[in-house]
Amino acid sequence: MRKTSPGSFPVKPRLPEVTLYRLAFYVRVLERLSREGRELVRSEELARLCGVSPAQLRKDLSYLGGFGVRGVGYQVKSLERQLKRILGRDRLWHLALAGINDLGLALLSDRRLSRMGLRFVAAFDWREEWIGRIVQEVYVYSVDQMSYIVRESEVEIGVLTVEEPPAREMARRLSEAGVRAILNLGPEPLEAPEEGIILRNADLTLPFDLLTYALS
Amino acid sequence: MRKTSPGSFPVKPRLPEVTLYRLAFYVRVLERLSREGRELVRSEELARLCGVSPAQLRKDLSYLGGFGVRGVGYQVKSLERQLKRILGRDRLWHLALAGINDLGLALLSDRRLSRMGLRFVAAFDWREEWIGRIVQEVYVYSVDQMSYIVRESEVEIGVLTVEEPPAREMARRLSEAGVRAILNLGPEPLEAPEEGIILRNADLTLPFDLLTYALS
DNA sequence: TAGTGTGAAACGGTTCACAGCG
DNA sequence: CGCTGTGAACCGTTTCACACTA
């Protein structure tokens, strides 16, 4: 089951990105089922709730090793736990927000994120009037303090919600300060400022385009 | 180039969903180039800025008919306009927000959306204390008035940012009231409440999972 | 000549159909 | 017997390499 690299080191089997994406969906639905007290679920039902085919679901899960019981189905709680572990959702992550605006404020106060183990431990801004304030229980630091605070608070993920400029500059600073990954929720795609840094562009307005296309 | 359906009616050539998604990216980068005064761009540069391969970009554009000039490149302004037309971004769309929370408020005040031609013309909530208020210049109606207001204001797209419950109920109401599409930005995937309604799930927390996976 | 447009090959993901197992 | 797990066939997307044209 486990693939080996040329040098025969065992490597994490490369999941297709789409599979990964679906895994995150499965987790959310499993959480709901779990909340509703369901103990068992069959691939057919879980697939329908997630909007995929049962074969797809079983194939996705089989990449990770069989979690189900033949003739029975999947244990909701156990599957949820396994998938979360694979997605890295079995521990706490420290986040920092770089650049404050409405969307950023909404994220800071979003209970879902902290329930998921994603905690904002700091915010950064370049505007005097924001520095030193506490918003949604998070302290706003000057950008100059970023390097120190990121190291001190063990921030691993930086979050951007602002436009370019200053998005690109903020990304560079975050990367310099030592975060390992950046989530860019701003409107414009950025490139990773440094080799080894993971940067994802996830513009909130993008799905609107898919809708307006479909409606045209 | 143009495909024909069995009955030989000309149909919009079905774009692969991934292509569509990339088109939206291209538009955003073209907007930036345009703002910066660039008139011409070659596939190699545009592709790099969008994080795809030049071959991919050219193939995507060739689905839509050749927009470029051999030996020269693409006219930034003209390509931007063409792509926007294809995505349905060449006109104004009326949106309604169903269920108010922090994320919803952030959307209402987001200038980018209105610059894109996406205008919130109404908001709906079930809580007495919200009804009748005006937030970010948008009036908050009771859910009972939805049917009337949606028709009157010609709302085509409904936007959800709330949890389930009441997300599912809100989706059903929107669909009943006559919107053609629903964007669910809430945490849990929903199914289209009715045949013919387009529903997209675009949970904001999803990209976080992809990052925590990559970092694990 | 430089860079687009595009068939054809290569790749990767999805679906199928059934073997395998509780 | 029922439902999962999975090799193999299928299908759509990406990449390649080059014909084409301003």
PDB file of N, CA and C in Angstrom, chain B residues 7 24 32 54-55 92 106 122 142 170 207 211 216:
ATOM      1  N   GLY B   7     -30.002  17.287 -31.264  1.00  0.00           N
ATOM      2  CA  GLY B   7     -31.017  17.919 -32.093  1.00  0.00           C
ATOM      3  C   GLY B   7     -30.449  19.005 -32.991  1.00  0.00           C
ATOM      4  N   ALA B  24     -11.300  32.427 -14.272  1.00  0.00           N
ATOM      5  CA  ALA B  24     -11.534  33.443 -13.246  1.00  0.00           C
ATOM      6  C   ALA B  24     -10.207  33.989 -12.716  1.00  0.00           C
ATOM      7  N   ARG B  32      -5.177  43.281 -13.065  1.00  0.00           N
ATOM      8  CA  ARG B  32      -4.011  43.934 -12.479  1.00  0.00           C
ATOM      9  C   ARG B  32      -3.099  44.487 -13.563  1.00  0.00           C
ATOM     10  N   PRO B  54       2.230  27.395 -19.653  1.00  0.00           N
ATOM     11  CA  PRO B  54       1.854  28.166 -20.834  1.00  0.00           C
ATOM     12  C   PRO B  54       0.953  27.353 -21.776  1.00  0.00           C
ATOM     13  N   ALA B  55       1.261  26.063 -21.924  1.00  0.00           N
ATOM     14  CA  ALA B  55       0.451  25.213 -22.801  1.00  0.00           C
ATOM     15  C   ALA B  55      -0.990  25.158 -22.297  1.00  0.00           C
ATOM     16  N   LEU B  92     -24.581  43.558 -14.500  1.00  0.00           N
ATOM     17  CA  LEU B  92     -24.846  43.676 -13.071  1.00  0.00           C
ATOM     18  C   LEU B  92     -25.676  42.481 -12.590  1.00  0.00           C
ATOM     19  N   ALA B 106     -19.277  41.292   6.392  1.00  0.00           N
ATOM     20  CA  ALA B 106     -18.062  41.580   5.633  1.00  0.00           C
ATOM     21  C   ALA B 106     -18.359  41.577   4.131  1.00  0.00           C
ATOM     22  N   ALA B 122     -30.605  43.185  -0.987  1.00  0.00           N
ATOM     23  CA  ALA B 122     -31.445  42.881   0.169  1.00  0.00           C
ATOM     24  C   ALA B 122     -30.749  41.893   1.087  1.00  0.00           C
ATOM     25  N   SER B 142     -37.654  40.590   6.866  1.00  0.00           N
ATOM     26  CA  SER B 142     -38.020  39.330   7.507  1.00  0.00           C
ATOM     27  C   SER B 142     -38.051  38.237   6.439  1.00  0.00           C
ATOM     28  N   MET B 170     -32.946  28.105   4.960  1.00  0.00           N
ATOM     29  CA  MET B 170     -32.745  29.353   4.213  1.00  0.00           C
ATOM     30  C   MET B 170     -32.582  29.048   2.721  1.00  0.00           C
ATOM     31  N   PRO B 207     -10.045  25.663   2.578  1.00  0.00           N
ATOM     32  CA  PRO B 207      -8.629  25.770   2.206  1.00  0.00           C
ATOM     33  C   PRO B 207      -7.677  25.630   3.386  1.00  0.00           C
ATOM     34  N   LEU B 211      -4.056  23.308   3.771  1.00  0.00           N
ATOM     35  CA  LEU B 211      -2.778  23.766   4.337  1.00  0.00           C
ATOM     36  C   LEU B 211      -2.315  22.875   5.476  1.00  0.00           C
ATOM     37  N   SER B 216       1.534  18.785   7.566  1.00  0.00           N
ATOM     38  CA  SER B 216       1.629  17.656   8.511  1.00  0.00           C
ATOM     39  C   SER B 216       2.711  16.637   8.111  1.00  0.00           C
TER      40      SER B 216
END
